[in-house]
Amino acid sequence: MLELTTQGWILAVLAAIAVGLSKGGLAMIGILAVPLLSLVIPPVQAAGLMLPVYVLSDIGGLLAYRRGFDMSVLRTALPGAMLGIGFGWATAHLVPDSGVTLIVGAIGLSFAMNALIRPDISHGSRRPSLVKGSFWGALAGYTSFVSHAGAPPYQVYVQPLRLPSMVFAGTTTWFFAITNFAKLIPYAALGQLSLANLEAAAILTPVALVSVWVGLRIVRIIPQELFYKLITWGLLLISLRLIWQGIMG
């Protein structure tokens, strides 16, 4: 069993709650999981511990959003995501985690600031694009592979599409469910799915599954405009945290 202090288990439970809420539709919250655990264990171990929790929580999310998703977004973003995961696997021992964390934070911060300073961008509506979807999907797949931090690049592509809040949440759930399942093989090959991590994940998964239901309820009652404002501000705050984490190494 993974040895954690009381503080460590509290952070692990909070990370599981963040994962569950993200699968219930509050996608940006999920990015907090690995940073929270990284306060008490190495980031690579934290990512390995949380992947089974993500995957099992995805099942609850897929059941909740089995019909509410936009296939055109998935068709344009998922091929790039698979390439990003493959690139992450191939370069796993070459790129420092701090560098990737800093890049993810910078991308998220630039988009959030742009949306807040020029609100017409967030209010406009665009159509899915294979070129843009492939680029941002690949970046999301890569950063998701490294630290489960694929939400900011994914957000840059999908938020301007102005999907209805429930469709946005469902599409996000399906996108990351597929990418998380795809990460299982390379994670296992890299030794990140140790027995200790799997045992801890089994304890945390029920917490995450309950949080999926909570997230689903929250998404259904939040007005759409408020939903997008919360996402943008959440992206801003999380990106600042990631930038700080990347600078500090």
PDB file of C-alpha atoms in Angstrom:
ATOM      1  CA  MET A   1       0.000   0.000   0.000  1.00  0.00           C
ATOM      2  CA  LEU A   2       1.156   3.510  -0.783  1.00  0.00           C
ATOM      3  CA  GLU A   3       2.462   5.190   2.354  1.00  0.00           C
ATOM      4  CA  LEU A   4       0.905   8.616   2.834  1.00  0.00           C
ATOM      5  CA  THR A   5       0.555  10.859   5.870  1.00  0.00           C
ATOM      6  CA  THR A   6      -2.854  12.054   6.997  1.00  0.00           C
ATOM      7  CA  GLN A   7      -2.266  15.244   5.038  1.00  0.00           C
ATOM      8  CA  GLY A   8      -1.295  13.153   2.030  1.00  0.00           C
ATOM      9  CA  TRP A   9      -4.548  11.161   2.138  1.00  0.00           C
ATOM     10  CA  ILE A  10      -6.566  14.355   2.503  1.00  0.00           C
ATOM     11  CA  LEU A  11      -4.912  15.719  -0.625  1.00  0.00           C
ATOM     12  CA  ALA A  12      -5.471  12.397  -2.394  1.00  0.00           C
ATOM     13  CA  VAL A  13      -9.187  12.497  -1.553  1.00  0.00           C
ATOM     14  CA  LEU A  14      -9.407  16.099  -2.788  1.00  0.00           C
ATOM     15  CA  ALA A  15      -7.670  15.012  -5.998  1.00  0.00           C
ATOM     16  CA  ALA A  16     -10.214  12.195  -6.441  1.00  0.00           C
ATOM     17  CA  ILE A  17     -13.064  14.664  -5.905  1.00  0.00           C
ATOM     18  CA  ALA A  18     -11.550  16.942  -8.554  1.00  0.00           C
ATOM     19  CA  VAL A  19     -11.366  14.040 -10.996  1.00  0.00           C
ATOM     20  CA  GLY A  20     -14.983  13.054 -10.350  1.00  0.00           C
ATOM     21  CA  LEU A  21     -16.277  16.603 -10.720  1.00  0.00           C
ATOM     22  CA  SER A  22     -14.415  16.919 -14.009  1.00  0.00           C
ATOM     23  CA  LYS A  23     -16.060  13.755 -15.332  1.00  0.00           C
ATOM     24  CA  GLY A  24     -19.410  15.128 -14.251  1.00  0.00           C
ATOM     25  CA  GLY A  25     -18.884  18.082 -16.570  1.00  0.00           C
ATOM     26  CA  LEU A  26     -16.685  20.565 -14.668  1.00  0.00           C
ATOM     27  CA  ALA A  27     -13.690  19.711 -16.815  1.00  0.00           C
ATOM     28  CA  MET A  28     -11.201  22.331 -15.666  1.00  0.00           C
ATOM     29  CA  ILE A  29     -11.340  21.163 -12.062  1.00  0.00           C
ATOM     30  CA  GLY A  30      -9.712  17.864 -13.000  1.00  0.00           C
ATOM     31  CA  ILE A  31      -6.421  19.564 -13.804  1.00  0.00           C
ATOM     32  CA  LEU A  32      -5.922  20.183 -10.079  1.00  0.00           C
ATOM     33  CA  ALA A  33      -5.602  16.478  -9.269  1.00  0.00           C
ATOM     34  CA  VAL A  34      -1.948  15.871 -10.148  1.00  0.00           C
ATOM     35  CA  PRO A  35      -0.712  19.239  -8.760  1.00  0.00           C
ATOM     36  CA  LEU A  36      -2.482  18.478  -5.474  1.00  0.00           C
ATOM     37  CA  LEU A  37      -0.864  15.061  -5.146  1.00  0.00           C
ATOM     38  CA  SER A  38       2.480  16.415  -6.309  1.00  0.00           C
ATOM     39  CA  LEU A  39       2.661  18.300  -3.025  1.00  0.00           C
ATOM     40  CA  VAL A  40       3.295  14.988  -1.232  1.00  0.00           C
ATOM     41  CA  ILE A  41       4.594  12.527  -3.873  1.00  0.00           C
ATOM     42  CA  PRO A  42       6.649  12.868  -7.094  1.00  0.00           C
ATOM     43  CA  PRO A  43       4.628  14.156 -10.089  1.00  0.00           C
ATOM     44  CA  VAL A  44       5.260  11.023 -12.164  1.00  0.00           C
ATOM     45  CA  GLN A  45       3.967   8.806  -9.367  1.00  0.00           C
ATOM     46  CA  ALA A  46       1.002  11.131  -8.871  1.00  0.00           C
ATOM     47  CA  ALA A  47       0.091  10.840 -12.559  1.00  0.00           C
ATOM     48  CA  GLY A  48       0.354   7.049 -12.411  1.00  0.00           C
ATOM     49  CA  LEU A  49      -1.809   6.866  -9.288  1.00  0.00           C
ATOM     50  CA  MET A  50      -4.538   9.069 -10.724  1.00  0.00           C
ATOM     51  CA  LEU A  51      -4.835   7.431 -14.163  1.00  0.00           C
ATOM     52  CA  PRO A  52      -6.904   4.423 -12.931  1.00  0.00           C
ATOM     53  CA  VAL A  53      -9.127   6.848 -11.002  1.00  0.00           C
ATOM     54  CA  TYR A  54      -9.612   8.857 -14.195  1.00  0.00           C
ATOM     55  CA  VAL A  55     -10.390   5.756 -16.249  1.00  0.00           C
ATOM     56  CA  LEU A  56     -12.914   4.288 -13.810  1.00  0.00           C
ATOM     57  CA  SER A  57     -14.531   7.686 -13.297  1.00  0.00           C
ATOM     58  CA  ASP A  58     -14.814   7.998 -17.067  1.00  0.00           C
ATOM     59  CA  ILE A  59     -17.279   5.109 -17.018  1.00  0.00           C
ATOM     60  CA  GLY A  60     -19.660   7.104 -14.832  1.00  0.00           C
ATOM     61  CA  GLY A  61     -19.214  10.137 -17.049  1.00  0.00           C
ATOM     62  CA  LEU A  62     -19.852   8.159 -20.239  1.00  0.00           C
ATOM     63  CA  LEU A  63     -23.065   6.760 -18.816  1.00  0.00           C
ATOM     64  CA  ALA A  64     -24.220  10.244 -17.851  1.00  0.00           C
ATOM     65  CA  TYR A  65     -23.372  11.739 -21.261  1.00  0.00           C
ATOM     66  CA  ARG A  66     -23.949   8.705 -23.488  1.00  0.00           C
ATOM     67  CA  ARG A  67     -25.997  10.828 -25.915  1.00  0.00           C
ATOM     68  CA  GLY A  68     -25.003  14.417 -25.141  1.00  0.00           C
ATOM     69  CA  PHE A  69     -21.835  15.036 -27.158  1.00  0.00           C
ATOM     70  CA  ASP A  70     -20.746  16.585 -30.456  1.00  0.00           C
ATOM     71  CA  MET A  71     -19.283  13.968 -32.793  1.00  0.00           C
ATOM     72  CA  SER A  72     -17.756  16.551 -35.146  1.00  0.00           C
ATOM     73  CA  VAL A  73     -15.562  17.864 -32.325  1.00  0.00           C
ATOM     74  CA  LEU A  74     -14.403  14.357 -31.464  1.00  0.00           C
ATOM     75  CA  ARG A  75     -13.663  13.522 -35.118  1.00  0.00           C
ATOM     76  CA  THR A  76     -11.490  16.613 -35.512  1.00  0.00           C
ATOM     77  CA  ALA A  77      -9.649  16.461 -32.174  1.00  0.00           C
ATOM     78  CA  LEU A  78      -9.124  12.780 -31.316  1.00  0.00           C
ATOM     79  CA  PRO A  79      -6.721  11.810 -34.153  1.00  0.00           C
ATOM     80  CA  GLY A  80      -4.360  14.558 -33.050  1.00  0.00           C
ATOM     81  CA  ALA A  81      -4.753  13.482 -29.421  1.00  0.00           C
ATOM     82  CA  MET A  82      -3.602   9.958 -30.285  1.00  0.00           C
ATOM     83  CA  LEU A  83      -0.525  11.401 -31.996  1.00  0.00           C
ATOM     84  CA  GLY A  84       0.150  13.560 -28.948  1.00  0.00           C
ATOM     85  CA  ILE A  85      -0.032  10.546 -26.653  1.00  0.00           C
ATOM     86  CA  GLY A  86       2.360   8.628 -28.910  1.00  0.00           C
ATOM     87  CA  PHE A  87       4.800  11.528 -28.919  1.00  0.00           C
ATOM     88  CA  GLY A  88       4.573  11.769 -25.141  1.00  0.00           C
ATOM     89  CA  TRP A  89       5.378   8.069 -24.829  1.00  0.00           C
ATOM     90  CA  ALA A  90       8.341   8.352 -27.222  1.00  0.00           C
ATOM     91  CA  THR A  91       9.835  11.341 -25.402  1.00  0.00           C
ATOM     92  CA  ALA A  92       8.858  10.442 -21.832  1.00  0.00           C
ATOM     93  CA  HIS A  93      12.460  10.354 -20.613  1.00  0.00           C
ATOM     94  CA  LEU A  94      13.623  13.457 -22.490  1.00  0.00           C
ATOM     95  CA  VAL A  95      11.323  16.323 -21.487  1.00  0.00           C
ATOM     96  CA  PRO A  96      11.246  17.566 -17.866  1.00  0.00           C
ATOM     97  CA  ASP A  97       7.807  17.745 -16.284  1.00  0.00           C
ATOM     98  CA  SER A  98       8.399  21.340 -15.212  1.00  0.00           C
ATOM     99  CA  GLY A  99       8.877  22.458 -18.815  1.00  0.00           C
ATOM    100  CA  VAL A 100       5.631  20.865 -19.967  1.00  0.00           C
ATOM    101  CA  THR A 101       3.793  22.288 -16.972  1.00  0.00           C
ATOM    102  CA  LEU A 102       5.038  25.782 -17.821  1.00  0.00           C
ATOM    103  CA  ILE A 103       3.938  25.468 -21.460  1.00  0.00           C
ATOM    104  CA  VAL A 104       0.475  24.242 -20.496  1.00  0.00           C
ATOM    105  CA  GLY A 105       0.042  27.101 -18.059  1.00  0.00           C
ATOM    106  CA  ALA A 106       1.168  29.704 -20.606  1.00  0.00           C
ATOM    107  CA  ILE A 107      -1.288  28.441 -23.237  1.00  0.00           C
ATOM    108  CA  GLY A 108      -4.187  28.400 -20.811  1.00  0.00           C
ATOM    109  CA  LEU A 109      -3.336  31.851 -19.445  1.00  0.00           C
ATOM    110  CA  SER A 110      -3.106  33.429 -22.904  1.00  0.00           C
ATOM    111  CA  PHE A 111      -6.499  32.068 -23.932  1.00  0.00           C
ATOM    112  CA  ALA A 112      -8.222  33.014 -20.680  1.00  0.00           C
ATOM    113  CA  MET A 113      -6.842  36.548 -20.783  1.00  0.00           C
ATOM    114  CA  ASN A 114      -7.853  36.906 -24.424  1.00  0.00           C
ATOM    115  CA  ALA A 115     -11.395  35.772 -23.634  1.00  0.00           C
ATOM    116  CA  LEU A 116     -11.676  38.170 -20.690  1.00  0.00           C
ATOM    117  CA  ILE A 117     -10.157  41.198 -22.420  1.00  0.00           C
ATOM    118  CA  ARG A 118     -11.972  40.606 -25.714  1.00  0.00           C
ATOM    119  CA  PRO A 119     -15.268  38.985 -24.706  1.00  0.00           C
ATOM    120  CA  ASP A 120     -16.502  39.010 -28.316  1.00  0.00           C
ATOM    121  CA  ILE A 121     -14.178  36.061 -28.915  1.00  0.00           C
ATOM    122  CA  SER A 122     -15.828  33.970 -26.241  1.00  0.00           C
ATOM    123  CA  HIS A 123     -19.290  35.063 -27.403  1.00  0.00           C
ATOM    124  CA  GLY A 124     -18.664  34.287 -31.061  1.00  0.00           C
ATOM    125  CA  SER A 125     -19.405  30.914 -32.560  1.00  0.00           C
ATOM    126  CA  ARG A 126     -17.033  28.930 -34.764  1.00  0.00           C
ATOM    127  CA  ARG A 127     -17.250  25.588 -36.506  1.00  0.00           C
ATOM    128  CA  PRO A 128     -15.089  22.519 -35.811  1.00  0.00           C
ATOM    129  CA  SER A 129     -11.927  22.513 -37.913  1.00  0.00           C
ATOM    130  CA  LEU A 130      -9.759  19.500 -38.719  1.00  0.00           C
ATOM    131  CA  VAL A 131      -6.619  21.648 -38.811  1.00  0.00           C
ATOM    132  CA  LYS A 132      -7.254  23.418 -35.520  1.00  0.00           C
ATOM    133  CA  GLY A 133      -8.673  20.282 -33.933  1.00  0.00           C
ATOM    134  CA  SER A 134      -5.623  18.243 -34.910  1.00  0.00           C
ATOM    135  CA  PHE A 135      -3.198  20.847 -33.558  1.00  0.00           C
ATOM    136  CA  TRP A 136      -4.918  21.510 -30.240  1.00  0.00           C
ATOM    137  CA  GLY A 137      -5.933  17.863 -29.924  1.00  0.00           C
ATOM    138  CA  ALA A 138      -2.299  16.778 -30.297  1.00  0.00           C
ATOM    139  CA  LEU A 139      -1.189  19.297 -27.679  1.00  0.00           C
ATOM    140  CA  ALA A 140      -4.003  18.160 -25.366  1.00  0.00           C
ATOM    141  CA  GLY A 141      -3.040  14.514 -25.865  1.00  0.00           C
ATOM    142  CA  TYR A 142       0.606  15.215 -25.131  1.00  0.00           C
ATOM    143  CA  THR A 143       0.044  17.305 -22.012  1.00  0.00           C
ATOM    144  CA  SER A 144      -2.618  14.866 -20.838  1.00  0.00           C
ATOM    145  CA  PHE A 145      -0.095  12.048 -21.174  1.00  0.00           C
ATOM    146  CA  VAL A 146       2.556  13.908 -19.209  1.00  0.00           C
ATOM    147  CA  SER A 147       0.466  15.207 -16.299  1.00  0.00           C
ATOM    148  CA  HIS A 148      -3.264  14.757 -17.055  1.00  0.00           C
ATOM    149  CA  ALA A 149      -3.238  18.464 -17.960  1.00  0.00           C
ATOM    150  CA  GLY A 150      -4.883  18.302 -21.362  1.00  0.00           C
ATOM    151  CA  ALA A 151      -7.796  20.561 -20.481  1.00  0.00           C
ATOM    152  CA  PRO A 152      -6.244  23.988 -21.332  1.00  0.00           C
ATOM    153  CA  PRO A 153      -5.259  23.111 -24.952  1.00  0.00           C
ATOM    154  CA  TYR A 154      -8.573  21.316 -25.429  1.00  0.00           C
ATOM    155  CA  GLN A 155     -10.348  24.370 -24.040  1.00  0.00           C
ATOM    156  CA  VAL A 156      -8.597  26.667 -26.506  1.00  0.00           C
ATOM    157  CA  TYR A 157     -10.103  24.659 -29.374  1.00  0.00           C
ATOM    158  CA  VAL A 158     -13.563  23.848 -28.040  1.00  0.00           C
ATOM    159  CA  GLN A 159     -14.707  26.856 -26.013  1.00  0.00           C
ATOM    160  CA  PRO A 160     -14.975  29.201 -29.065  1.00  0.00           C
ATOM    161  CA  LEU A 161     -17.349  26.661 -30.648  1.00  0.00           C
ATOM    162  CA  ARG A 162     -19.943  27.784 -28.091  1.00  0.00           C
ATOM    163  CA  LEU A 163     -21.536  24.393 -27.579  1.00  0.00           C
ATOM    164  CA  PRO A 164     -24.542  24.188 -25.231  1.00  0.00           C
ATOM    165  CA  SER A 165     -23.260  23.615 -21.698  1.00  0.00           C
ATOM    166  CA  MET A 166     -24.461  20.008 -21.459  1.00  0.00           C
ATOM    167  CA  VAL A 167     -23.075  19.170 -24.928  1.00  0.00           C
ATOM    168  CA  PHE A 168     -19.792  20.869 -24.035  1.00  0.00           C
ATOM    169  CA  ALA A 169     -19.560  18.826 -20.834  1.00  0.00           C
ATOM    170  CA  GLY A 170     -20.472  15.590 -22.615  1.00  0.00           C
ATOM    171  CA  THR A 171     -18.031  16.139 -25.483  1.00  0.00           C
ATOM    172  CA  THR A 172     -15.264  16.912 -23.012  1.00  0.00           C
ATOM    173  CA  THR A 173     -16.065  13.756 -21.037  1.00  0.00           C
ATOM    174  CA  TRP A 174     -15.935  11.576 -24.152  1.00  0.00           C
ATOM    175  CA  PHE A 175     -12.725  13.173 -25.427  1.00  0.00           C
ATOM    176  CA  PHE A 176     -10.802  12.609 -22.219  1.00  0.00           C
ATOM    177  CA  ALA A 177     -12.325   9.179 -21.592  1.00  0.00           C
ATOM    178  CA  ILE A 178     -10.925   7.979 -24.911  1.00  0.00           C
ATOM    179  CA  THR A 179      -7.534   9.614 -24.342  1.00  0.00           C
ATOM    180  CA  ASN A 180      -7.303   8.174 -20.823  1.00  0.00           C
ATOM    181  CA  PHE A 181      -8.048   4.648 -22.034  1.00  0.00           C
ATOM    182  CA  ALA A 182      -5.388   5.115 -24.711  1.00  0.00           C
ATOM    183  CA  LYS A 183      -2.824   6.089 -22.043  1.00  0.00           C
ATOM    184  CA  LEU A 184      -3.145   2.816 -20.121  1.00  0.00           C
ATOM    185  CA  ILE A 185      -0.748   0.830 -22.331  1.00  0.00           C
ATOM    186  CA  PRO A 186       2.119   3.361 -22.390  1.00  0.00           C
ATOM    187  CA  TYR A 187       1.686   4.076 -18.673  1.00  0.00           C
ATOM    188  CA  ALA A 188       1.937   0.350 -17.923  1.00  0.00           C
ATOM    189  CA  ALA A 189       4.975   0.039 -20.203  1.00  0.00           C
ATOM    190  CA  LEU A 190       6.677   2.887 -18.343  1.00  0.00           C
ATOM    191  CA  GLY A 191       5.998   1.243 -14.959  1.00  0.00           C
ATOM    192  CA  GLN A 192       3.640   3.948 -13.684  1.00  0.00           C
ATOM    193  CA  LEU A 193       0.842   1.506 -12.797  1.00  0.00           C
ATOM    194  CA  SER A 194       2.551  -0.087  -9.800  1.00  0.00           C
ATOM    195  CA  LEU A 195       0.690  -2.288  -7.325  1.00  0.00           C
ATOM    196  CA  ALA A 196       0.900   0.427  -4.645  1.00  0.00           C
ATOM    197  CA  ASN A 197      -0.622   2.980  -7.007  1.00  0.00           C
ATOM    198  CA  LEU A 198      -3.396   0.587  -8.046  1.00  0.00           C
ATOM    199  CA  GLU A 199      -4.288  -0.161  -4.415  1.00  0.00           C
ATOM    200  CA  ALA A 200      -4.491   3.537  -3.571  1.00  0.00           C
ATOM    201  CA  ALA A 201      -6.533   4.167  -6.726  1.00  0.00           C
ATOM    202  CA  ALA A 202      -9.024   1.471  -5.664  1.00  0.00           C
ATOM    203  CA  ILE A 203      -9.590   3.353  -2.393  1.00  0.00           C
ATOM    204  CA  LEU A 204     -10.016   6.717  -4.112  1.00  0.00           C
ATOM    205  CA  THR A 205     -12.265   5.591  -6.978  1.00  0.00           C
ATOM    206  CA  PRO A 206     -15.558   5.455  -4.971  1.00  0.00           C
ATOM    207  CA  VAL A 207     -14.960   9.060  -3.901  1.00  0.00           C
ATOM    208  CA  ALA A 208     -14.454  10.055  -7.527  1.00  0.00           C
ATOM    209  CA  LEU A 209     -17.590   8.205  -8.689  1.00  0.00           C
ATOM    210  CA  VAL A 210     -19.785  10.014  -6.158  1.00  0.00           C
ATOM    211  CA  SER A 211     -18.225  13.282  -7.312  1.00  0.00           C
ATOM    212  CA  VAL A 212     -19.196  12.481 -10.925  1.00  0.00           C
ATOM    213  CA  TRP A 213     -22.856  12.619  -9.871  1.00  0.00           C
ATOM    214  CA  VAL A 214     -22.283  15.879  -7.973  1.00  0.00           C
ATOM    215  CA  GLY A 215     -20.600  17.457 -10.998  1.00  0.00           C
ATOM    216  CA  LEU A 216     -23.456  16.370 -13.246  1.00  0.00           C
ATOM    217  CA  ARG A 217     -25.998  18.033 -10.964  1.00  0.00           C
ATOM    218  CA  ILE A 218     -23.995  21.271 -10.833  1.00  0.00           C
ATOM    219  CA  VAL A 219     -23.668  21.500 -14.622  1.00  0.00           C
ATOM    220  CA  ARG A 220     -27.416  21.071 -15.068  1.00  0.00           C
ATOM    221  CA  ILE A 221     -28.339  24.001 -12.838  1.00  0.00           C
ATOM    222  CA  ILE A 222     -25.680  26.553 -13.873  1.00  0.00           C
ATOM    223  CA  PRO A 223     -26.844  29.066 -16.566  1.00  0.00           C
ATOM    224  CA  GLN A 224     -24.845  28.750 -19.798  1.00  0.00           C
ATOM    225  CA  GLU A 225     -23.254  32.231 -19.704  1.00  0.00           C
ATOM    226  CA  LEU A 226     -22.213  31.740 -16.086  1.00  0.00           C
ATOM    227  CA  PHE A 227     -20.915  28.281 -17.029  1.00  0.00           C
ATOM    228  CA  TYR A 228     -18.504  29.745 -19.597  1.00  0.00           C
ATOM    229  CA  LYS A 229     -17.420  32.556 -17.282  1.00  0.00           C
ATOM    230  CA  LEU A 230     -16.589  30.049 -14.543  1.00  0.00           C
ATOM    231  CA  ILE A 231     -14.640  27.929 -17.016  1.00  0.00           C
ATOM    232  CA  THR A 232     -12.642  30.941 -18.203  1.00  0.00           C
ATOM    233  CA  TRP A 233     -11.821  32.128 -14.689  1.00  0.00           C
ATOM    234  CA  GLY A 234     -11.048  28.574 -13.626  1.00  0.00           C
ATOM    235  CA  LEU A 235      -8.688  28.238 -16.568  1.00  0.00           C
ATOM    236  CA  LEU A 236      -7.008  31.536 -15.617  1.00  0.00           C
ATOM    237  CA  LEU A 237      -6.417  30.560 -11.981  1.00  0.00           C
ATOM    238  CA  ILE A 238      -5.265  27.041 -12.785  1.00  0.00           C
ATOM    239  CA  SER A 239      -2.927  28.296 -15.511  1.00  0.00           C
ATOM    240  CA  LEU A 240      -1.310  30.725 -13.079  1.00  0.00           C
ATOM    241  CA  ARG A 241      -0.833  27.851 -10.640  1.00  0.00           C
ATOM    242  CA  LEU A 242       0.748  25.715 -13.386  1.00  0.00           C
ATOM    243  CA  ILE A 243       3.081  28.528 -14.438  1.00  0.00           C
ATOM    244  CA  TRP A 244       4.219  28.967 -10.846  1.00  0.00           C
ATOM    245  CA  GLN A 245       4.703  25.218 -10.497  1.00  0.00           C
ATOM    246  CA  GLY A 246       6.700  25.092 -13.735  1.00  0.00           C
ATOM    247  CA  ILE A 247       8.956  27.975 -12.725  1.00  0.00           C
ATOM    248  CA  MET A 248       9.623  26.479  -9.311  1.00  0.00           C
ATOM    249  CA  GLY A 249      10.415  23.135 -10.944  1.00  0.00           C
TER     250      GLY A 249
END
